[in-house]
Tab-separated table of C-alpha atoms and ligand atoms in Angstrom:
chain	number	residue	atom	x	y	z
A	1	MET	CA	-117.190	155.635	92.776
A	2	ASN	CA	-119.636	153.402	90.852
A	3	GLY	CA	-119.945	155.180	87.613
A	4	HIS	CA	-123.146	157.098	89.040
A	5	VAL	CA	-122.965	160.739	87.944
A	6	ASP	CA	-124.383	163.275	90.557
A	7	ASP	CA	-123.712	166.696	92.002
A	8	THR	CA	-120.905	165.700	94.352
A	9	ARG	CA	-117.218	166.608	93.149
A	10	VAL	CA	-114.194	164.425	92.918
A	11	LEU	CA	-111.218	166.462	94.303
A	12	VAL	CA	-107.857	166.172	92.667
A	13	ALA	CA	-105.085	167.583	94.812
A	14	GLY	CA	-102.055	168.309	92.677
A	15	GLY	CA	-104.615	168.349	89.500
A	16	ALA	CA	-102.436	170.740	87.505
A	17	GLY	CA	-99.321	168.506	87.616
A	18	PHE	CA	-98.287	165.933	85.049
A	19	ILE	CA	-100.307	162.918	86.466
A	20	GLY	CA	-103.009	165.007	87.982
A	21	SER	CA	-103.894	166.693	84.700
A	22	HIS	CA	-104.290	163.305	82.917
A	23	LEU	CA	-106.492	162.271	85.819
A	24	CYS	CA	-108.755	165.295	85.579
A	25	ASP	CA	-109.207	164.720	81.857
A	26	ARG	CA	-110.253	161.146	82.591
A	27	LEU	CA	-112.727	162.193	85.212
A	28	ILE	CA	-114.254	164.913	83.188
A	29	ASN	CA	-114.510	162.683	80.101
A	30	GLU	CA	-116.315	160.074	82.348
A	31	GLY	CA	-118.908	162.920	83.229
A	32	HIS	CA	-117.787	163.795	86.878
A	33	ARG	CA	-117.513	167.184	88.508
A	34	VAL	CA	-114.023	167.959	89.309
A	35	LEU	CA	-112.433	170.254	91.856
A	36	CYS	CA	-108.649	170.617	90.910
A	37	ILE	CA	-106.622	172.136	93.794
A	38	ASP	CA	-103.020	173.067	93.297
A	39	ASN	CA	-100.481	175.593	94.220
A	40	LEU	CA	-98.460	175.541	91.095
A	41	TYR	CA	-95.325	174.626	92.918
A	42	THR	CA	-94.193	172.298	89.977
A	43	GLY	CA	-97.744	172.062	88.036
A	44	ARG	CA	-98.777	174.634	85.219
A	45	MET	CA	-102.041	176.055	84.309
A	46	ASP	CA	-101.189	175.090	80.859
A	47	ASN	CA	-101.821	171.352	81.863
A	48	VAL	CA	-105.438	171.991	82.640
A	49	GLN	CA	-106.357	175.132	80.487
A	50	HIS	CA	-108.468	173.068	78.047
A	51	LEU	CA	-110.567	171.929	81.022
A	52	LEU	CA	-111.654	175.456	82.146
A	53	GLU	CA	-114.137	175.466	79.250
A	54	SER	CA	-116.029	172.403	81.019
A	55	PRO	CA	-118.763	173.817	83.463
A	56	ARG	CA	-117.865	170.532	85.486
A	57	PHE	CA	-114.400	171.601	86.262
A	58	THR	CA	-113.345	173.885	88.873
A	59	TYR	CA	-109.841	175.121	89.820
A	60	ALA	CA	-108.709	176.679	92.992
A	61	ILE	CA	-105.367	177.706	94.221
A	62	HIS	CA	-104.632	175.881	97.220
A	63	ASP	CA	-101.522	174.725	99.413
A	64	VAL	CA	-102.548	171.419	100.941
A	65	THR	CA	-100.459	172.181	103.819
A	66	ALA	CA	-103.203	174.521	104.733
A	67	PRO	CA	-106.397	172.968	106.160
A	68	MET	CA	-109.402	172.648	103.699
A	69	SER	CA	-113.207	172.863	104.445
A	70	TYR	CA	-114.724	171.852	100.879
A	71	ASP	CA	-117.985	169.991	101.221
A	72	ASP	CA	-119.884	167.850	98.619
A	73	ILE	CA	-116.809	165.813	97.839
A	74	SER	CA	-117.292	162.208	96.849
A	75	LEU	CA	-113.792	161.181	96.282
A	76	ILE	CA	-110.296	162.424	96.936
A	77	PHE	CA	-107.111	161.982	94.758
A	78	ASN	CA	-103.969	163.107	96.700
A	79	LEU	CA	-101.287	163.765	94.163
A	80	ALA	CA	-99.938	167.086	95.572
A	81	CYS	CA	-96.297	166.669	96.083
A	82	PRO	CA	-93.065	167.726	94.181
A	83	ALA	CA	-92.017	164.144	92.512
A	84	SER	CA	-88.793	164.861	90.728
A	85	PRO	CA	-85.720	164.538	92.753
A	86	ILE	CA	-84.391	168.081	91.864
A	87	HIS	CA	-87.745	169.741	92.742
A	88	TYR	CA	-88.317	167.718	96.063
A	89	GLN	CA	-84.662	168.425	97.143
A	90	LYS	CA	-85.016	172.219	96.352
A	91	ASP	CA	-86.814	172.779	99.634
A	92	ALA	CA	-86.786	169.455	101.486
A	93	ILE	CA	-88.638	170.865	104.524
A	94	TYR	CA	-91.323	171.951	102.221
A	95	THR	CA	-91.502	168.492	100.744
A	96	THR	CA	-91.867	166.703	104.071
A	97	ARG	CA	-94.469	169.077	105.117
A	98	THR	CA	-96.530	168.694	101.884
A	99	ALA	CA	-96.064	164.895	102.033
A	100	VAL	CA	-97.179	164.630	105.715
A	101	VAL	CA	-99.236	167.614	106.636
A	102	GLY	CA	-100.832	167.884	103.217
A	103	THR	CA	-101.907	164.130	103.435
A	104	LEU	CA	-103.116	164.667	106.964
A	105	ASN	CA	-105.329	167.683	105.977
A	106	LEU	CA	-106.780	165.644	103.070
A	107	LEU	CA	-107.253	162.770	105.208
A	108	GLU	CA	-109.348	165.141	107.605
A	109	LEU	CA	-111.174	166.291	104.637
A	110	ALA	CA	-112.070	162.656	103.547
A	111	LYS	CA	-113.126	161.782	107.109
A	112	ALA	CA	-115.435	165.054	107.207
A	113	ASN	CA	-116.982	164.104	103.853
A	114	HIS	CA	-117.288	160.399	104.647
A	115	CYS	CA	-115.448	159.713	101.291
A	116	PRO	CA	-112.848	157.640	100.037
A	117	ILE	CA	-109.272	158.851	99.260
A	118	LEU	CA	-106.585	157.709	97.164
A	119	GLN	CA	-103.053	158.499	98.215
A	120	ALA	CA	-100.219	158.646	95.453
A	121	SER	CA	-97.343	156.962	97.177
A	122	THR	CA	-94.253	155.846	95.387
A	123	SER	CA	-91.861	153.079	94.640
A	124	GLU	CA	-89.381	155.350	96.578
A	125	VAL	CA	-90.673	153.869	99.669
A	126	TYR	CA	-88.548	150.842	98.952
A	127	GLY	CA	-85.443	153.100	98.818
A	128	ASP	CA	-82.524	151.307	97.244
A	129	PRO	CA	-84.164	147.918	97.253
A	130	LEU	CA	-82.396	144.750	98.073
A	131	VAL	CA	-85.453	142.544	96.957
A	132	HIS	CA	-86.218	142.232	93.171
A	133	PRO	CA	-88.850	142.687	91.934
A	134	GLN	CA	-90.331	144.691	94.690
A	135	THR	CA	-93.582	143.125	96.268
A	136	GLU	CA	-95.907	145.308	98.475
A	137	GLY	CA	-94.714	143.185	101.693
A	138	TYR	CA	-91.012	144.160	101.184
A	139	TYR	CA	-90.428	146.954	103.904
A	140	GLY	CA	-87.765	148.635	101.723
A	141	ASN	CA	-84.105	149.834	102.225
A	142	VAL	CA	-84.397	153.779	102.871
A	143	ASN	CA	-81.705	155.953	104.206
A	144	PRO	CA	-83.646	158.193	106.835
A	145	VAL	CA	-81.273	160.982	106.785
A	146	GLY	CA	-80.096	161.251	103.213
A	147	ILE	CA	-81.017	163.746	100.606
A	148	ARG	CA	-83.948	161.728	99.111
A	149	SER	CA	-85.298	161.083	102.752
A	150	CYS	CA	-87.527	164.016	102.754
A	151	TYR	CA	-89.681	162.463	99.830
A	152	ASP	CA	-89.051	158.725	100.699
A	153	GLU	CA	-89.639	159.175	104.544
A	154	GLY	CA	-92.409	161.845	103.775
A	155	LYS	CA	-94.246	159.456	101.626
A	156	ARG	CA	-93.669	156.623	104.028
A	157	CYS	CA	-95.128	158.637	106.870
A	158	ALA	CA	-98.153	159.498	104.555
A	159	GLU	CA	-98.861	155.931	103.998
A	160	SER	CA	-98.818	155.177	107.699
A	161	LEU	CA	-101.185	158.020	108.248
A	162	CYS	CA	-103.522	156.734	105.737
A	163	LEU	CA	-103.770	153.223	107.474
A	164	ASP	CA	-104.029	154.984	110.749
A	165	TYR	CA	-107.115	156.881	109.621
A	166	HIS	CA	-108.462	153.735	108.231
A	167	ARG	CA	-107.935	151.735	111.386
A	168	GLN	CA	-109.073	154.716	113.980
A	169	TYR	CA	-111.589	156.340	111.890
A	170	GLY	CA	-112.689	153.874	109.361
A	171	VAL	CA	-111.870	156.212	106.325
A	172	ASN	CA	-111.922	154.314	103.215
A	173	VAL	CA	-108.217	154.715	102.236
A	174	LYS	CA	-106.470	153.410	98.782
A	175	VAL	CA	-102.597	153.586	98.930
A	176	ILE	CA	-100.978	153.221	95.490
A	177	ARG	CA	-97.249	152.872	94.986
A	178	ILE	CA	-96.545	154.490	91.501
A	179	PHE	CA	-93.370	153.541	89.700
A	180	ASN	CA	-91.442	155.706	87.197
A	181	THR	CA	-94.365	157.108	85.197
A	182	TYR	CA	-93.717	159.377	82.095
A	183	GLY	CA	-95.689	160.886	79.367
A	184	PRO	CA	-97.052	164.257	77.749
A	185	ARG	CA	-97.157	167.132	80.122
A	186	MET	CA	-94.075	166.303	82.121
A	187	ALA	CA	-92.460	169.878	82.509
A	188	ARG	CA	-89.530	170.666	80.409
A	189	ASN	CA	-87.648	171.593	83.376
A	190	ASP	CA	-88.991	168.349	85.304
A	191	GLY	CA	-85.373	167.221	85.664
A	192	ARG	CA	-86.472	163.182	85.595
A	193	VAL	CA	-84.656	161.074	83.194
A	194	VAL	CA	-87.293	160.771	80.529
A	195	SER	CA	-88.214	164.535	79.971
A	196	ASN	CA	-84.482	165.106	80.293
A	197	PHE	CA	-83.320	162.685	77.726
A	198	ILE	CA	-86.112	163.898	75.281
A	199	THR	CA	-85.554	167.503	75.545
A	200	GLN	CA	-81.877	167.046	75.195
A	201	ALA	CA	-82.237	164.678	72.157
A	202	VAL	CA	-84.842	166.925	70.247
A	203	SER	CA	-82.667	170.035	70.982
A	204	GLY	CA	-79.295	168.581	69.933
A	205	LYS	CA	-77.795	168.670	73.312
A	206	ASP	CA	-75.747	166.143	75.175
A	207	ILE	CA	-77.644	163.399	76.806
A	208	THR	CA	-76.618	163.254	80.546
A	209	ILE	CA	-76.236	159.765	82.046
A	210	TYR	CA	-75.692	159.905	85.693
A	211	GLY	CA	-73.157	157.336	86.795
A	212	ASP	CA	-72.498	154.642	84.149
A	213	GLY	CA	-76.070	154.185	83.262
A	214	THR	CA	-76.207	150.462	84.528
A	215	GLN	CA	-78.868	151.460	87.046
A	216	THR	CA	-82.192	150.293	86.037
A	217	ARG	CA	-85.920	151.607	86.218
A	218	SER	CA	-89.106	150.339	84.833
A	219	PHE	CA	-91.177	153.005	82.859
A	220	GLN	CA	-94.805	153.176	83.028
A	221	TYR	CA	-96.910	155.260	80.363
A	222	VAL	CA	-99.280	157.659	82.130
A	223	ASP	CA	-102.437	156.251	80.327
A	224	ASP	CA	-101.792	152.761	82.013
A	225	LEU	CA	-101.304	154.271	85.448
A	226	ILE	CA	-104.602	156.445	85.157
A	227	GLU	CA	-106.574	153.310	84.041
A	228	ALA	CA	-105.281	151.710	87.196
A	229	MET	CA	-106.185	154.425	89.602
A	230	MET	CA	-109.660	154.468	88.011
A	231	ARG	CA	-109.952	150.724	88.871
A	232	VAL	CA	-108.379	151.084	92.331
A	233	VAL	CA	-111.177	153.640	93.366
A	234	LYS	CA	-113.705	151.065	92.615
A	235	THR	CA	-112.225	148.370	94.704
A	236	ASP	CA	-114.046	147.196	97.850
A	237	ASN	CA	-113.986	149.402	100.992
A	238	ASN	CA	-111.741	147.135	102.823
A	239	PHE	CA	-109.035	147.062	100.016
A	240	THR	CA	-106.633	149.739	101.369
A	241	GLY	CA	-103.458	148.604	99.460
A	242	PRO	CA	-100.732	149.407	99.295
A	243	VAL	CA	-100.502	148.373	95.796
A	244	ASN	CA	-97.848	148.643	93.275
A	245	LEU	CA	-98.757	150.366	90.002
A	246	GLY	CA	-96.008	150.200	87.497
A	247	ASN	CA	-94.660	148.664	84.192
A	248	PRO	CA	-92.596	145.572	85.150
A	249	ASN	CA	-90.382	146.051	81.895
A	250	GLU	CA	-87.053	146.873	83.569
A	251	ILE	CA	-84.390	148.613	81.387
A	252	THR	CA	-80.903	150.332	82.219
A	253	ILE	CA	-80.741	154.106	81.813
A	254	LYS	CA	-78.145	153.632	79.056
A	255	THR	CA	-80.650	151.477	77.099
A	256	LEU	CA	-83.361	154.246	77.627
A	257	ALA	CA	-80.835	156.873	76.299
A	258	GLU	CA	-80.045	154.797	73.187
A	259	MET	CA	-83.853	154.309	72.587
A	260	VAL	CA	-84.532	158.077	72.855
A	261	ILE	CA	-81.592	158.915	70.524
A	262	THR	CA	-83.120	156.339	67.932
A	263	LEU	CA	-86.520	157.355	68.174
A	264	THR	CA	-85.732	161.122	67.889
A	265	HIS	CA	-83.009	160.380	65.051
A	266	SER	CA	-80.985	162.626	67.093
A	267	HIS	CA	-77.054	163.398	66.739
A	268	SER	CA	-76.838	164.016	70.386
A	269	GLN	CA	-73.946	162.524	72.261
A	270	ILE	CA	-74.063	160.743	75.614
A	271	ILE	CA	-72.123	162.048	78.291
A	272	SER	CA	-71.561	161.091	81.822
A	273	ARG	CA	-72.423	163.049	84.985
A	274	PRO	CA	-71.860	162.271	88.612
A	275	LEU	CA	-74.407	159.629	89.931
A	276	PRO	CA	-76.535	161.522	92.822
A	277	GLU	CA	-76.336	160.400	96.322
A	278	ASN	CA	-78.548	157.451	97.262
A	279	ASP	CA	-79.770	156.763	93.656
A	280	PRO	CA	-81.434	153.384	93.669
A	281	ARG	CA	-79.484	150.943	91.723
A	282	ARG	CA	-82.527	148.713	90.460
A	283	ARG	CA	-86.201	149.207	90.542
A	284	CYS	CA	-88.869	146.862	89.116
A	285	PRO	CA	-92.460	146.523	90.396
A	286	ASP	CA	-94.121	142.994	90.986
A	287	ILE	CA	-97.628	143.936	89.809
A	288	SER	CA	-99.449	140.495	90.683
A	289	LEU	CA	-101.475	142.102	93.472
A	290	ALA	CA	-102.620	144.888	91.074
A	291	ALA	CA	-103.685	142.174	88.482
A	292	GLN	CA	-105.486	140.217	91.041
A	293	GLN	CA	-107.477	143.353	92.720
A	294	LEU	CA	-107.910	145.341	89.557
A	295	CYS	CA	-109.677	142.954	87.358
A	296	GLY	CA	-106.570	141.812	85.418
A	297	TRP	CA	-105.088	145.244	84.978
A	298	LYS	CA	-101.664	145.398	83.257
A	299	PRO	CA	-99.815	148.065	81.322
A	300	ASN	CA	-100.560	148.185	77.645
A	301	VAL	CA	-98.234	150.776	76.330
A	302	ASN	CA	-94.825	149.484	75.367
A	303	ILE	CA	-91.741	151.670	76.050
A	304	ALA	CA	-91.230	152.431	72.260
A	305	GLU	CA	-95.043	153.430	71.745
A	306	GLY	CA	-95.011	155.651	75.119
A	307	LEU	CA	-91.668	157.348	74.314
A	308	SER	CA	-92.853	158.172	70.682
A	309	LYS	CA	-96.045	159.684	72.060
A	310	THR	CA	-93.874	161.733	74.723
A	311	ILE	CA	-91.527	162.804	72.129
A	312	GLU	CA	-94.266	164.122	69.849
A	313	TYR	CA	-95.389	166.252	72.792
A	314	PHE	CA	-91.874	167.656	73.569
A	315	ARG	CA	-91.290	168.515	69.837
A	316	LYS	CA	-94.459	170.689	69.920
A	317	LYS	CA	-93.150	172.354	73.183
A	318	CYS	CA	-89.400	172.672	72.472
A	319	LEU	CA	-89.231	173.524	68.849
B	401	LIG	P1	-95.963	166.890	89.453
B	401	LIG	O1	-94.879	167.643	89.956
B	401	LIG	O2	-96.221	167.293	87.916
B	401	LIG	O3	-97.188	167.132	90.170
B	401	LIG	C1	-97.312	167.344	91.355
B	401	LIG	C2	-98.322	168.522	91.734
B	401	LIG	O4	-98.608	168.714	93.154
B	401	LIG	C3	-97.897	169.776	90.843
B	401	LIG	O5	-99.010	170.232	90.177
B	401	LIG	C4	-97.719	170.669	92.099
B	401	LIG	O6	-97.913	172.024	91.775
B	401	LIG	C5	-98.612	170.199	93.181
B	401	LIG	N1	-98.360	170.496	94.517
B	401	LIG	C6	-96.983	170.346	95.068
B	401	LIG	N2	-96.917	170.815	96.380
B	401	LIG	C7	-98.259	171.173	96.671
B	401	LIG	C8	-98.880	171.797	97.768
B	401	LIG	N3	-98.339	171.979	98.953
B	401	LIG	N4	-100.070	171.995	97.766
B	401	LIG	C9	-100.768	171.858	96.575
B	401	LIG	N5	-100.251	171.472	95.301
B	401	LIG	C10	-98.964	171.010	95.613
B	401	LIG	O7	-95.642	165.422	89.537
B	401	LIG	P2	-96.216	163.971	89.077
B	401	LIG	O8	-95.231	163.123	88.425
B	401	LIG	O9	-97.479	164.391	88.410
B	401	LIG	O10	-96.659	163.375	90.555
B	401	LIG	C11	-98.006	163.407	91.085
B	401	LIG	C12	-97.778	162.548	92.380
B	401	LIG	O11	-97.549	161.133	91.938
B	401	LIG	C13	-96.844	163.104	93.313
B	401	LIG	O12	-97.651	162.862	94.701
B	401	LIG	C14	-95.829	161.851	93.189
B	401	LIG	O13	-95.180	161.847	94.526
B	401	LIG	C15	-96.741	160.698	92.804
B	401	LIG	N6	-95.525	159.787	92.074
B	401	LIG	C16	-95.268	160.132	90.870
B	401	LIG	C17	-94.208	159.279	90.010
B	401	LIG	C18	-93.913	159.589	88.626
B	401	LIG	O14	-93.230	158.955	88.203
B	401	LIG	N7	-94.526	160.538	88.001
B	401	LIG	C19	-93.806	158.172	90.745
B	401	LIG	C20	-94.252	158.010	92.102
B	401	LIG	C21	-95.127	158.922	92.608
B	402	LIG	N1	-80.882	160.259	85.465
B	402	LIG	C1	-79.979	160.173	84.399
B	402	LIG	N2	-79.675	161.446	83.737
B	402	LIG	C2	-80.661	162.319	83.967
B	402	LIG	C3	-81.756	162.298	84.957
B	402	LIG	C4	-81.933	161.118	85.669
B	402	LIG	O1	-79.017	159.460	84.138
B	402	LIG	O2	-80.553	163.382	83.284
B	402	LIG	C5	-80.903	158.819	86.141
B	402	LIG	C6	-80.904	158.972	87.751
B	402	LIG	O3	-79.719	159.036	88.160
B	402	LIG	C7	-81.794	157.745	87.961
B	402	LIG	C8	-82.629	157.632	86.860
B	402	LIG	O4	-82.044	158.236	85.691
B	402	LIG	O5	-80.980	156.666	88.162
B	402	LIG	C9	-84.073	157.917	87.235
B	402	LIG	O6	-84.133	159.282	87.626
B	402	LIG	P1	-85.415	160.011	87.847
B	402	LIG	O7	-84.975	161.256	88.375
B	402	LIG	O8	-86.311	160.151	86.431
B	402	LIG	O9	-86.254	159.218	88.801
B	402	LIG	P2	-85.788	158.379	90.192
B	402	LIG	O10	-84.392	158.405	90.550
B	402	LIG	O11	-86.604	159.072	91.308
B	402	LIG	O12	-86.358	156.872	89.910
């Protein structure tokens, strides 16, 4: 993609989801034609409703586990996959099928259209990491038979498929490993920690910390991720990744809960709930490769600013 606008379309699989809808916005704003495909498993039409007015935006209900035969595609983004533990564990076999067969089908489409494909992989490929911060060279510590493995192993296999399509067929693949990303348009029932804490705080309910809250994550605001993704697709054909995309500001879940309470001026109490099985203890990206390959990219939105924007969104949706 070189900023040149033509009649070809950018396909966004999972475009009605949280990240996908922000990506569709950005592509439309930059003048591209966008074909958004989604089966609304966790996504919502509400996320892309405003784009339907644009003659350059098309939407199709499509499950990526079924083969696709779209043509005139100049670039593919594959974001189609449930991403929140409660949703990807609800039907674990569906999750593995989506991650693996869905990616295979989109790689076939990229091959047929001779176009690049960006694969949304995840920091979950590192499992419960024993190395901090995580670099792309770390192979991870994943339980292959646990309740998270449908997602972790599904995404690992998808990465493997991407690199094999590159080696065997010369497909231009870009694998990104996204670390915990949050922002407006996360679903209220998404189940991930930021949306849970904010909806609980603004509606005065108890804030549920799983375990003792000393586990860490590094939270990236969605706009920073979208900027990185747009830079990744402009890298040379021989840059396949994987590349970590995340905010290296590592905080505990307890600190996150306290920040949300402060920013929402909430009277909610913090309560403890059991820690889910195989919940990673620590997670923090090393983003040196991204900085080097993506013209000095680094996250710009700090956690207080990002949370405030997300709180504003949820206040409108919840109250
Ligand atoms: P999301 O659940 O909001 O979006 C996923 C989208 O994929 C939804 O619109 C859903 O309906 C769609 N989908 C699911 N299965 C499908 C199928 N079989 N066919 C077609 N569409 C399908 O989640 P998100 O946070 O926007 O995540 C988007 C992508 O980014 C996912 O692939 C996820 O694994 C990856 N990711 C996200 C994060 C994060 O923190 N948000 C972190 C790492 C990786
Ligand atoms: N978490 C929590 N309360 C919640 C939801 C999640 O304490 O209501 C914890 C969860 O156990 C994990 C961290 O927050 O340690 C991040 O969870 P999330 O599901 O957002 O993402 P992931 O575990 O996939 O990084």
